[in-house]
Tab-separated table of C-alpha atoms in Angstrom:
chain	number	residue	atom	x	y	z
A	1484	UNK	CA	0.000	0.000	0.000
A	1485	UNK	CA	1.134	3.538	-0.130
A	1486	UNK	CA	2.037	6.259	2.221
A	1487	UNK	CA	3.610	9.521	2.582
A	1488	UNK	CA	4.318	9.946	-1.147
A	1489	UNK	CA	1.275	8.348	-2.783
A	1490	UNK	CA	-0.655	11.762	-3.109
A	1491	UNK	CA	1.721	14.089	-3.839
A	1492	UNK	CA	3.182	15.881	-7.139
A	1493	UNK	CA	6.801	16.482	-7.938
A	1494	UNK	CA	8.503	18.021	-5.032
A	1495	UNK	CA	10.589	20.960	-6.151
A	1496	UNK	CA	13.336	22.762	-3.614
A	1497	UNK	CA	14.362	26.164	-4.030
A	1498	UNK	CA	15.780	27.835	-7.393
A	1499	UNK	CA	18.224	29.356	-5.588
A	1500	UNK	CA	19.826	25.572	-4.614
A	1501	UNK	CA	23.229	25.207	-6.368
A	1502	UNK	CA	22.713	21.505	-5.671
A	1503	UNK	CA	19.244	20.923	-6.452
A	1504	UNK	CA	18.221	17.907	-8.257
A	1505	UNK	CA	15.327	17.973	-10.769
A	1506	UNK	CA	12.649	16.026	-10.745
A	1507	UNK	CA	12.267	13.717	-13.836
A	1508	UNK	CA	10.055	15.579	-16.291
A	1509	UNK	CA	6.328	13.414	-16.713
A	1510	UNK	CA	6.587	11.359	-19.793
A	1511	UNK	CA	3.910	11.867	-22.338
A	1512	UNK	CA	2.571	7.719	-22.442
A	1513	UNK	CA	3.265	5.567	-19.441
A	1514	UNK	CA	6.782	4.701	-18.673
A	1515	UNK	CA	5.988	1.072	-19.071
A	1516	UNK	CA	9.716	-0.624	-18.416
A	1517	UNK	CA	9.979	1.616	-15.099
A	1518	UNK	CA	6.297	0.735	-14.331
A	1519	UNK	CA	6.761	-2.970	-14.872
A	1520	UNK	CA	10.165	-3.116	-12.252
A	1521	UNK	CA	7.824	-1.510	-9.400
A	1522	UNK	CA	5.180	-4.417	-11.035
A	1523	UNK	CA	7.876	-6.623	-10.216
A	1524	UNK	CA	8.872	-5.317	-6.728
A	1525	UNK	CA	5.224	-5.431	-5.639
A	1526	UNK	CA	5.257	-9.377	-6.867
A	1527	UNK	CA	8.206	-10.087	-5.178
A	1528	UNK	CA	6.953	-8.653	-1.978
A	1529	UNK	CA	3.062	-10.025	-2.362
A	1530	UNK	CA	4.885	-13.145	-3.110
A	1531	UNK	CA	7.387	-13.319	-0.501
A	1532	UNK	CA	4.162	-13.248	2.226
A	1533	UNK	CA	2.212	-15.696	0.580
A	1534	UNK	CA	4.474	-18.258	-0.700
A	1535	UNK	CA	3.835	-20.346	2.279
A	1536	UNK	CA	0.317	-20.524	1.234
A	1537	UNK	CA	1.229	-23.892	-0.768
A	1538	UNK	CA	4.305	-24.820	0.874
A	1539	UNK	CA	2.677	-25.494	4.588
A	1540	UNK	CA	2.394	-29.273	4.707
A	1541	UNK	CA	6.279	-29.335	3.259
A	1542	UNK	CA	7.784	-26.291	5.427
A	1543	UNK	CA	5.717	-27.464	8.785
A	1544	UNK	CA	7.406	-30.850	8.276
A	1545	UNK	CA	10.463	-29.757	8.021
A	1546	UNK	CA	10.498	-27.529	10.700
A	1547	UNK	CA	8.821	-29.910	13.202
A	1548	UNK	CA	5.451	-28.166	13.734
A	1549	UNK	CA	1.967	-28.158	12.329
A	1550	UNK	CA	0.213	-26.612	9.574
A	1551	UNK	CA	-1.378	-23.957	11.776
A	1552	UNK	CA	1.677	-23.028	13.219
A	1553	UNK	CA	3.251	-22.924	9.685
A	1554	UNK	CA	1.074	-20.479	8.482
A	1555	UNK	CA	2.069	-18.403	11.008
A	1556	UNK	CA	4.677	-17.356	9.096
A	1557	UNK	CA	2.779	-15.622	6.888
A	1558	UNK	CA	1.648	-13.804	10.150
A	1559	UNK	CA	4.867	-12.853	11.434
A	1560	UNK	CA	5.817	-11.573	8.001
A	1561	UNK	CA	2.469	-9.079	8.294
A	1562	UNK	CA	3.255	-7.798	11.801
A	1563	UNK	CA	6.565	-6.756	10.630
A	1564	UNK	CA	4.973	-4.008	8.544
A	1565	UNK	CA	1.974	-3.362	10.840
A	1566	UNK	CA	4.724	-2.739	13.352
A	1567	UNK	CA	7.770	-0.829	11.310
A	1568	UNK	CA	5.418	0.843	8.168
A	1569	UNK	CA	4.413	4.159	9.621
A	1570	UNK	CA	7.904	4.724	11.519
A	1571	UNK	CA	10.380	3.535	8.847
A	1572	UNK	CA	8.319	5.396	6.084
A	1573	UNK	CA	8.823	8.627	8.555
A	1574	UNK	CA	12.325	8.167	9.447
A	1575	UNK	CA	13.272	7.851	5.567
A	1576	UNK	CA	10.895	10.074	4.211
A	1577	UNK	CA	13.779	12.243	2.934
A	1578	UNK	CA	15.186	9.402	1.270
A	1579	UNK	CA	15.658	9.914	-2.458
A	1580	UNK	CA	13.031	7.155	-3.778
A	1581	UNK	CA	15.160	4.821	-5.831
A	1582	UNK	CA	17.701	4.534	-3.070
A	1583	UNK	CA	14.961	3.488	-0.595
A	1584	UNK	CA	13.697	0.989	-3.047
A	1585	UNK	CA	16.922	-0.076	-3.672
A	1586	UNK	CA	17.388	-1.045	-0.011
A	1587	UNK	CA	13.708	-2.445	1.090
A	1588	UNK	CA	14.544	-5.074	-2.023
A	1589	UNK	CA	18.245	-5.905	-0.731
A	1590	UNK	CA	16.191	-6.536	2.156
A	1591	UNK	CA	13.999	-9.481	0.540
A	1592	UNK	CA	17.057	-11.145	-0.636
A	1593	UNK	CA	18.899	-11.162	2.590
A	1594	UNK	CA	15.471	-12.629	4.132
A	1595	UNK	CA	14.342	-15.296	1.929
A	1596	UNK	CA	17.619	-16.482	1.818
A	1597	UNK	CA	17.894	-16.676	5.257
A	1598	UNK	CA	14.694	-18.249	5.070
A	1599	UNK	CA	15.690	-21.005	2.622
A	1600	UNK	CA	18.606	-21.998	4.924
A	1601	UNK	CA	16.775	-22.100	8.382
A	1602	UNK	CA	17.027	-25.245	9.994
A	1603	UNK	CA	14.860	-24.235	12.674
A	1604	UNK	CA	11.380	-22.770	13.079
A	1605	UNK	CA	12.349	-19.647	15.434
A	1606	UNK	CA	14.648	-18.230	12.857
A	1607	UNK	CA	12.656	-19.112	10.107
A	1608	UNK	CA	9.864	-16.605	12.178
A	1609	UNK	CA	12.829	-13.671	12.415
A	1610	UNK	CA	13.852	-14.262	8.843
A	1611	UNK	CA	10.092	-13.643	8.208
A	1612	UNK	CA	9.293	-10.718	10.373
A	1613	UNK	CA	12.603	-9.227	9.052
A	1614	UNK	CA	10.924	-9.538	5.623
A	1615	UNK	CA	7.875	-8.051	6.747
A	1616	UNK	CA	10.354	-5.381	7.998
A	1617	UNK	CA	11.466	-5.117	4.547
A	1618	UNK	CA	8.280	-4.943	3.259
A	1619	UNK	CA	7.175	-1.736	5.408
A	1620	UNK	CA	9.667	-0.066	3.388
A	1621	UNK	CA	8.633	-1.216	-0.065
A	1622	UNK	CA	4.942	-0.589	0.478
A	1623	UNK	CA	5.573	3.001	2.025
A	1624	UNK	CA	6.656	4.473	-1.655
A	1625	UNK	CA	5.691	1.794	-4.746
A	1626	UNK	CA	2.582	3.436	-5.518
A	1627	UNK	CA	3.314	6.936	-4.825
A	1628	UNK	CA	6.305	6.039	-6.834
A	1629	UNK	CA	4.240	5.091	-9.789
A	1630	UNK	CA	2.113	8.266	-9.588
A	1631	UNK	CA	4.979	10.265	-9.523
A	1632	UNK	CA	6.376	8.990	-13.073
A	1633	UNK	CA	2.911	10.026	-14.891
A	1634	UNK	CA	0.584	12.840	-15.326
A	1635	UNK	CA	-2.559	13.559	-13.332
A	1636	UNK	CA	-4.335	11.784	-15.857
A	1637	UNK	CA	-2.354	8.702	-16.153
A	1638	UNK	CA	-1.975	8.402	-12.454
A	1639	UNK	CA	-4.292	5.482	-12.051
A	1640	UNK	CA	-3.483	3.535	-14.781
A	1641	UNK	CA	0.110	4.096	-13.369
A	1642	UNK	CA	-0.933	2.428	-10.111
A	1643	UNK	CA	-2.883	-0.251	-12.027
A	1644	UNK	CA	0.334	-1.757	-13.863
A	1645	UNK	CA	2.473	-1.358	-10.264
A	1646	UNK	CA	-0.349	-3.049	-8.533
A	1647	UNK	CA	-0.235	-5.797	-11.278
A	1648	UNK	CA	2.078	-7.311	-9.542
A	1649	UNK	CA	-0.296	-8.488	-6.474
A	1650	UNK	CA	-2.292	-11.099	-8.942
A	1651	UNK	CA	0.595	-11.911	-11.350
A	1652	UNK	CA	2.241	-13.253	-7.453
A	1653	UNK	CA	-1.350	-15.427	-6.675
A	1654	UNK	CA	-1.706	-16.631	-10.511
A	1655	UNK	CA	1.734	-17.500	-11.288
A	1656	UNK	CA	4.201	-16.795	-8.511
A	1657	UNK	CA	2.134	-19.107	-5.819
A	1658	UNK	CA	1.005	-21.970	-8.186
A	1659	UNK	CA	4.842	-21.855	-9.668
A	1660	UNK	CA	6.560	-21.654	-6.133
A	1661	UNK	CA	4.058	-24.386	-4.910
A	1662	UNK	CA	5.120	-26.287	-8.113
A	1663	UNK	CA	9.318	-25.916	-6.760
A	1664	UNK	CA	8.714	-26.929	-3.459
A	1665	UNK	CA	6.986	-30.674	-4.323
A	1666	UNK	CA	9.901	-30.847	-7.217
A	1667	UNK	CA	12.856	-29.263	-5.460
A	1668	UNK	CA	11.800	-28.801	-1.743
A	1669	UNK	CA	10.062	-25.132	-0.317
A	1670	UNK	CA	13.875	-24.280	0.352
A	1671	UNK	CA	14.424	-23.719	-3.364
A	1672	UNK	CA	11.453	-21.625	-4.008
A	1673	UNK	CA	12.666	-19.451	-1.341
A	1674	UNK	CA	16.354	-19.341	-3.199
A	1675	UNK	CA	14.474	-18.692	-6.763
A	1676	UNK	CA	12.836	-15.584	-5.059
A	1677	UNK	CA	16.225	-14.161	-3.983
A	1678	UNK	CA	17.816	-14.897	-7.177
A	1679	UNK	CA	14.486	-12.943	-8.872
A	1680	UNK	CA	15.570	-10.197	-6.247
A	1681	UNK	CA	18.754	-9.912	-7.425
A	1682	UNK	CA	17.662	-9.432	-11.034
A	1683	UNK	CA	15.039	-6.601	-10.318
A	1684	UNK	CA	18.023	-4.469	-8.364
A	1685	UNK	CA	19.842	-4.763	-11.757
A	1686	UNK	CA	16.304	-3.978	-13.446
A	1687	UNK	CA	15.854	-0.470	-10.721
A	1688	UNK	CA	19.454	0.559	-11.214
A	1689	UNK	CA	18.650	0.345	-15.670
A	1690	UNK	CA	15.210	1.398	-15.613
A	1691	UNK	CA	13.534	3.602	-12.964
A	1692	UNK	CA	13.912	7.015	-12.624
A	1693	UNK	CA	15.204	8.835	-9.374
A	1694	UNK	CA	12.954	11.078	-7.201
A	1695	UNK	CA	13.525	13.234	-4.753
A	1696	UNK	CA	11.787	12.309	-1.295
A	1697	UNK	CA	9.777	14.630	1.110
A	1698	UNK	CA	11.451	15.697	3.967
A	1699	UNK	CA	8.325	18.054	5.768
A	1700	UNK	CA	8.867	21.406	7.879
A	1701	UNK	CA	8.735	21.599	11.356
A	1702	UNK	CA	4.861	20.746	12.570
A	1703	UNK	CA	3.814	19.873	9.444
A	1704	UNK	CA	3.626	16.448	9.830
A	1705	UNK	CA	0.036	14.539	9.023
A	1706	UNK	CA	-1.782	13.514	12.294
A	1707	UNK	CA	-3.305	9.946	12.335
A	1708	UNK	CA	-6.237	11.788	14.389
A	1709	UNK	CA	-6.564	14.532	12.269
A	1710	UNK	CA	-7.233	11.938	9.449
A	1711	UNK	CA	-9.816	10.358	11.104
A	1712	UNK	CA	-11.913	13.386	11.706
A	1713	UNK	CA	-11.906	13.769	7.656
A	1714	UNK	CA	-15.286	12.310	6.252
A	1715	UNK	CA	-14.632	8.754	4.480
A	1716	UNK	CA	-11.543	8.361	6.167
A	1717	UNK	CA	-12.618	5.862	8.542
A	1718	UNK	CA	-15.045	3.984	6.154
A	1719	UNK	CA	-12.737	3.333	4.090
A	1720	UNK	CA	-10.316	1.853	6.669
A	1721	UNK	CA	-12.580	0.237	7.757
A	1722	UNK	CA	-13.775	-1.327	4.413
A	1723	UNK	CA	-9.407	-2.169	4.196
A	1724	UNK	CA	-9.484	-3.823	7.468
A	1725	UNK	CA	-12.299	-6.325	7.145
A	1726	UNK	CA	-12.607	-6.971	4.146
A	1727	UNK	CA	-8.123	-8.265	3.767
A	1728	UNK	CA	-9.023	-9.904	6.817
A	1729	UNK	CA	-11.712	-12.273	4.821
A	1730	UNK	CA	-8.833	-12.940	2.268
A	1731	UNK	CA	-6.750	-13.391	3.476
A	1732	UNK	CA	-7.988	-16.087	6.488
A	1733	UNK	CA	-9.253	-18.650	3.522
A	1734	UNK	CA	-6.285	-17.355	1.314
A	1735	UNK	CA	-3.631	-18.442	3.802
A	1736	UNK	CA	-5.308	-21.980	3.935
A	1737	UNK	CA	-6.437	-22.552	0.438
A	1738	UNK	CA	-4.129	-25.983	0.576
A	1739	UNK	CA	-5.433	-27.313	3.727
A	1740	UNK	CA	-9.125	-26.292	2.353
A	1741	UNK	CA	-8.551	-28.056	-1.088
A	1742	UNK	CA	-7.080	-31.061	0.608
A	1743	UNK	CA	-10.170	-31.888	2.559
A	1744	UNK	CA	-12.314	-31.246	-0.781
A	1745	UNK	CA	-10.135	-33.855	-2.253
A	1746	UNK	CA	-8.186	-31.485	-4.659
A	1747	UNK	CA	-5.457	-30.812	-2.868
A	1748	UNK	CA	-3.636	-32.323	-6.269
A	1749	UNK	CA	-4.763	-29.447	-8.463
A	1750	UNK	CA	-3.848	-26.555	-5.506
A	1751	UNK	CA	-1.969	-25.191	-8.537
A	1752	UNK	CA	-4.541	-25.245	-11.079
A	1753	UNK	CA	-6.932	-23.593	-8.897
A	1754	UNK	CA	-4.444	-21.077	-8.196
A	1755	UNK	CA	-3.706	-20.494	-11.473
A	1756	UNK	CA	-7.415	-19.584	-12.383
A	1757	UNK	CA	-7.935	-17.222	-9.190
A	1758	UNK	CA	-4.892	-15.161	-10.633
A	1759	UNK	CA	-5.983	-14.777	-14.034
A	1760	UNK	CA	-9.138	-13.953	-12.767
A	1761	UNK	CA	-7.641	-11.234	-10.592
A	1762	UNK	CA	-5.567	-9.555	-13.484
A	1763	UNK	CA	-8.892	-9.363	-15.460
A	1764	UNK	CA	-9.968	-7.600	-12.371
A	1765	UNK	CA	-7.405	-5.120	-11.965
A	1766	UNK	CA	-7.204	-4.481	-15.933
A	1767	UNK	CA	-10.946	-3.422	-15.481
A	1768	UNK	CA	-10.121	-1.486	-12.520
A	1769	UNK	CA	-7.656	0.708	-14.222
A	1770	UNK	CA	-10.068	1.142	-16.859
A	1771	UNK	CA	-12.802	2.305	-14.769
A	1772	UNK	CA	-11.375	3.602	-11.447
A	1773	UNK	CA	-11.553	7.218	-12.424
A	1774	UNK	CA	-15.204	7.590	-13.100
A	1775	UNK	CA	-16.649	4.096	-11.268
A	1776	UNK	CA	-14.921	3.879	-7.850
A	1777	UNK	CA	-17.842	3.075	-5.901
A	1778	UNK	CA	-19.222	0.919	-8.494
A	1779	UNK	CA	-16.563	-1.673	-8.886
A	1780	UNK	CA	-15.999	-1.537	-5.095
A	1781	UNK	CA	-19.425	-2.994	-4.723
A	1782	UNK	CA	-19.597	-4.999	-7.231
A	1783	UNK	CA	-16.072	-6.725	-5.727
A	1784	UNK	CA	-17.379	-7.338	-2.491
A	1785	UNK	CA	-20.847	-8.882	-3.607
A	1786	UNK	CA	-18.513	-11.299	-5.819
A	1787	UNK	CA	-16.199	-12.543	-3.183
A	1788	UNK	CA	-19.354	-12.682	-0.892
A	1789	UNK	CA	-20.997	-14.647	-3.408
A	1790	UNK	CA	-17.772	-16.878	-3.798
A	1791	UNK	CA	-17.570	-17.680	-0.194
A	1792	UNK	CA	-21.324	-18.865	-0.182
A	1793	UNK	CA	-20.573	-21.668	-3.238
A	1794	UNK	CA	-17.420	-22.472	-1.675
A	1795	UNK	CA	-19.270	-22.656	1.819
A	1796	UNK	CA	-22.502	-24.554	0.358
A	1797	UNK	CA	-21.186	-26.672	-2.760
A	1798	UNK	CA	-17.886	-28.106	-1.848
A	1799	UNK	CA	-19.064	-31.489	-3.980
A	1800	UNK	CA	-18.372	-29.781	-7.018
A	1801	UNK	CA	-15.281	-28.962	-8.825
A	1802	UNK	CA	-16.622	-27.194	-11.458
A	1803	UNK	CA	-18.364	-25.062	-9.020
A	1804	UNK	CA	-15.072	-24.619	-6.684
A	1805	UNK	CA	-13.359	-23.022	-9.711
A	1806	UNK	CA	-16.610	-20.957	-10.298
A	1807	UNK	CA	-16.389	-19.638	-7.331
A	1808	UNK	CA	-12.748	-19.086	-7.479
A	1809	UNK	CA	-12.935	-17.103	-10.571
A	1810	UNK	CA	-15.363	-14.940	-8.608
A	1811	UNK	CA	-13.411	-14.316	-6.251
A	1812	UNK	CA	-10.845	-13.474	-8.116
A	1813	UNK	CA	-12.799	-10.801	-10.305
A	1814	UNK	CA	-13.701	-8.957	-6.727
A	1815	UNK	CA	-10.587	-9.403	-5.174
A	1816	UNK	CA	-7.722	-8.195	-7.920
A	1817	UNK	CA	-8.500	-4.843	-8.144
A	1818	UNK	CA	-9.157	-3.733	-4.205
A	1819	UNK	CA	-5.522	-2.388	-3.842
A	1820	UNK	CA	-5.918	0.209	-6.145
A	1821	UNK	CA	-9.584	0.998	-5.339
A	1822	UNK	CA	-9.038	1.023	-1.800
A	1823	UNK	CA	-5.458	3.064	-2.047
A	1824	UNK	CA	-7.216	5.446	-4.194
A	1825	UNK	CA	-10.616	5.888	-1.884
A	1826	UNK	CA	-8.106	6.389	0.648
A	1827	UNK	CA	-6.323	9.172	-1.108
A	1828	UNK	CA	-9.479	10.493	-2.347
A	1829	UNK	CA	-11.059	11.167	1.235
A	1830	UNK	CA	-8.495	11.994	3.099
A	1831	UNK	CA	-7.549	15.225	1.232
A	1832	UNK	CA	-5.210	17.627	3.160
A	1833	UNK	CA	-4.333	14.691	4.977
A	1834	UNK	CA	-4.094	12.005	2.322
A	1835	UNK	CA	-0.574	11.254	3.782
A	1836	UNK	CA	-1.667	10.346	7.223
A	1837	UNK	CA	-4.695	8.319	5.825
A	1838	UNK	CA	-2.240	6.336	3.991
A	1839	UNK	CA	-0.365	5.296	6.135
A	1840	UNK	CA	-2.948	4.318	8.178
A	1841	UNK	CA	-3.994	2.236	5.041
A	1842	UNK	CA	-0.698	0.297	4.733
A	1843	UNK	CA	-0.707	-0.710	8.721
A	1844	UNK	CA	-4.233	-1.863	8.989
A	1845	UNK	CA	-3.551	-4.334	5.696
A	1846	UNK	CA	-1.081	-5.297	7.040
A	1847	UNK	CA	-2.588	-5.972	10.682
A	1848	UNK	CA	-5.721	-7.667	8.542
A	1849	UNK	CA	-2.847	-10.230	6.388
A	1850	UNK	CA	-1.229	-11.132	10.138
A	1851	UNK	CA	-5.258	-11.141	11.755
A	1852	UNK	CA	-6.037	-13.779	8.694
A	1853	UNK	CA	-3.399	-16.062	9.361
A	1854	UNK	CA	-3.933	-16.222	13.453
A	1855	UNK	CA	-7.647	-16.085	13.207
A	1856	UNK	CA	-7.724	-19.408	10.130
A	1857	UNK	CA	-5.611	-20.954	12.324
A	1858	UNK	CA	-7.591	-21.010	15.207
A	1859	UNK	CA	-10.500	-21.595	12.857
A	1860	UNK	CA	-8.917	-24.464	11.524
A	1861	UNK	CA	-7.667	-26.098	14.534
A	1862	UNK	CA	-11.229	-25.505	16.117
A	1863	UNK	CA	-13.918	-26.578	13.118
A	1864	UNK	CA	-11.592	-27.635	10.536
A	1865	UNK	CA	-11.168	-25.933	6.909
A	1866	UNK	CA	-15.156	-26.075	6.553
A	1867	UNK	CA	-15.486	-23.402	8.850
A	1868	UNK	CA	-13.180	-20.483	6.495
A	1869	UNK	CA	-15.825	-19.961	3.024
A	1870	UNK	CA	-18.485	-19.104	6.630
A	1871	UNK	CA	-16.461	-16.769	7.764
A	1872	UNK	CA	-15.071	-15.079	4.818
A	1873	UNK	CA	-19.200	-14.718	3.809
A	1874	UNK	CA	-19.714	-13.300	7.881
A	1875	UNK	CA	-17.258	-10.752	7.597
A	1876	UNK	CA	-18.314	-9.371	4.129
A	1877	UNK	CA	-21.856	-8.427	5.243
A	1878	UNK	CA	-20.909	-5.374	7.180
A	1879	UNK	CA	-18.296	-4.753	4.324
A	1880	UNK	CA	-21.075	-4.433	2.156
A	1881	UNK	CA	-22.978	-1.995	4.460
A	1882	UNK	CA	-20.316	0.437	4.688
A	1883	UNK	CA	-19.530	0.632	1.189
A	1884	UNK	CA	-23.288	1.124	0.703
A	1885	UNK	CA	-23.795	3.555	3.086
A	1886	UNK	CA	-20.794	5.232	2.401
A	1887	UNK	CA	-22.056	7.198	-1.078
A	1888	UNK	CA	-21.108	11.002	0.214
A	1889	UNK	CA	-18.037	10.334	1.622
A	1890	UNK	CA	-15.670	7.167	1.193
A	1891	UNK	CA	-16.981	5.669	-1.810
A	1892	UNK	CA	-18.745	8.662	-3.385
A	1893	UNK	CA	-21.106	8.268	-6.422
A	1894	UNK	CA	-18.801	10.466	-8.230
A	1895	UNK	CA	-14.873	11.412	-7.795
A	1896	UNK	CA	-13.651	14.746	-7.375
A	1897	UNK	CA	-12.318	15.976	-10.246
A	1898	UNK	CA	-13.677	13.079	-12.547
């Protein structure tokens, strides 16, 4: 998600400045080979917290616990942003942008290799939380960093192909690392994301253009309260919260839950189609987004809603399992860009503030789904995750309803 940059235009510094550095003029098309490396970044980082997703069985053997406790890593990865985001993206806000991506990717290397070598579970856990670390960093600048390579009325498309990188990682990057572990073991897939990492620093260095960061004046800081007092703030928080919780809790056990369908065999497969689904999604979101916001944020709730009921009530059939996971997939691929953008939207003068509330609350809904489906799935078994997803989509739907002046207005500003 973003944060202190997302909203804002070039920064310039004084004329006067004999040292100065100019801000990259705006292209006049989208900047497609810079785009795709922050694509890239945002796969390897959307990847790097799910790839345990289809590795648990494998990784929780290895490691001598359980599958519950193995998708706790996914968890610990999460509370390392919820718990660094807002201060690291503060303390480096006067970072020049490349420089800071630069290092949040280093990061990812150092972590999933450490990750790959682990012999035990507690330092497989730090390796995790350091990426999550890692992570904070990357997710405090990639889409303010794609706004701030294209003109006010490319911006969203801009995001789009950045955030492209969030389905490409559940289509392809999940199904192929899930593929690695049963041929190679889940150590390698770990070691093929660091040598992916090494490649995309090469990529950053070649392709992206520098930017300045934002160092603010004195007292000029946004305040987290003051965001909250904006209209639509809150409901759209609230809308992040709850409904990345409901993902993510069936998301993190999508295995286990195939398994006991008796497809745990074609985990990839159904992977595969939930991804492609999603990029259909987010290609219609960057269509749309500008004039349809609250449209397509409805209409992807009521179709994850409506997956989690077939998954919930029709488990018997496989051709209604992928039906449902194609649904879900439409809903689901674009709600980082809607939900970064509502966020932007309503929060105005304090757009920076609301965004970084925006990247800790994902972030405390991914570590919330992987604690709360494991207790689910210790306590009623994988049957129990479609009910809840469904349960906590209901008052999703309300607010985004109810939310039509502020939040999730009928019509953008400016639109």
């Amino acid at each position: 998600m973003s944060s202190t940059d997302l909203t804002r235009g070039p920064s310039r510094g004084p004329a006067s400045s004999p040292r100065r550095t100019e801000t990259p003029p705006f292209p006049a098309k989208l900047n497609l080979p810079a785009l795709l490396a922050l694509a890239t970044a945002v796969f390897v980082t959307s990847l790097t917290e799910t790839l345990p997703a289809g590795l648990l069985p494998a990784m929780g053997g290895d490691l001598g616990v359980g599958e519950s406790a193995a998708g706790q890593t996914v968890t610990v990865y999460a509370l390392g942003t919820v718990l660094t985001a807002v201060p690291l993206s503060t303390a480096t806000a006067g970072w020049r942008r490349r420089r800071l991506l630069l290092t949040a990717m280093a990061g990812f290397a150092a972590a999933n290799t450490v990750t790959a070598l682990s012999p035990s579970y507690p330092l497989t856990m730090a390796a995790r939380f350091a990426a999550g670390v890692a992570a904070g960093l990357a997710w405090a600048l990639l889409a303010g960093y794609a706004r701030r390579m294209a003109p006010a009325h490319l911006q969203g498309k801009a995001v789009a192909v950045a955030m492209a990188g969030i389905p490409v990682a559940l289509s392809l990057g999940v199904p192929a690392g899930t593929f690695v572990g049963k041929a190679a073991g889940w150590q390698t897939a770990f070691l093929v994301m660091t040598g992916l990492t090494l490649v995309l620093l090469g990529w950053i260095l070649a392709a992206v253009p520098d930017h300045p960061g934002h160092r603010p004046e004195k007292g000029s800081a946004p305040s987290v309260l003051g965001a909250l007092k904006v209209p639509g703030v809150t409901p759209v928080l609230t809308v992040t919260l709850v409904f990345v919780l409901a993902h993510t809790l069936l998301y993190t056990y999508i295995a286990a839950f195939l398994d006991r369908l008796g497809m745990g065999g074609r985990a990839d497969a159904v992977l595969l189609v939930f991804g492609g689904a999603s990029l259909l999604s987010i290609w219609a979101v960057g269509a749309l987004i500008n004039r349809r916001l609250r449209a397509l944020m409805i209409t992807g709730t009521l179709l994850v809603a409506v997956a989690g009921a077939v998954l919930a009530l029709f488990t018997g059939s496989p051709a209604l399992v992928y039906g449902a996971v194609v649904l879900w997939g439409l809903g689901w691929g674009g709600a980082p860009t809607l939900l970064q953008t509502a966020a932007g939207d309503a929060g105005g003068e304090q757009a920076d503030a609301a965004q970084a509330m925006l990247v800790t609350l994902w972030n405390v809904a991914m570590a919330g789904g992987g604690a709360v489906g494991g207790l689910l799935l210790d306590a009623f078994g994988t049957g129990a995750l479609p009910w809840s997803v469904l349960l906590l989509l209901v008052p999703v739907t309300v607010v985004v309803v109810t939310a039509r002046a502020h939040g999730f207005p009928a019509r953008r500003s400016g639109s």
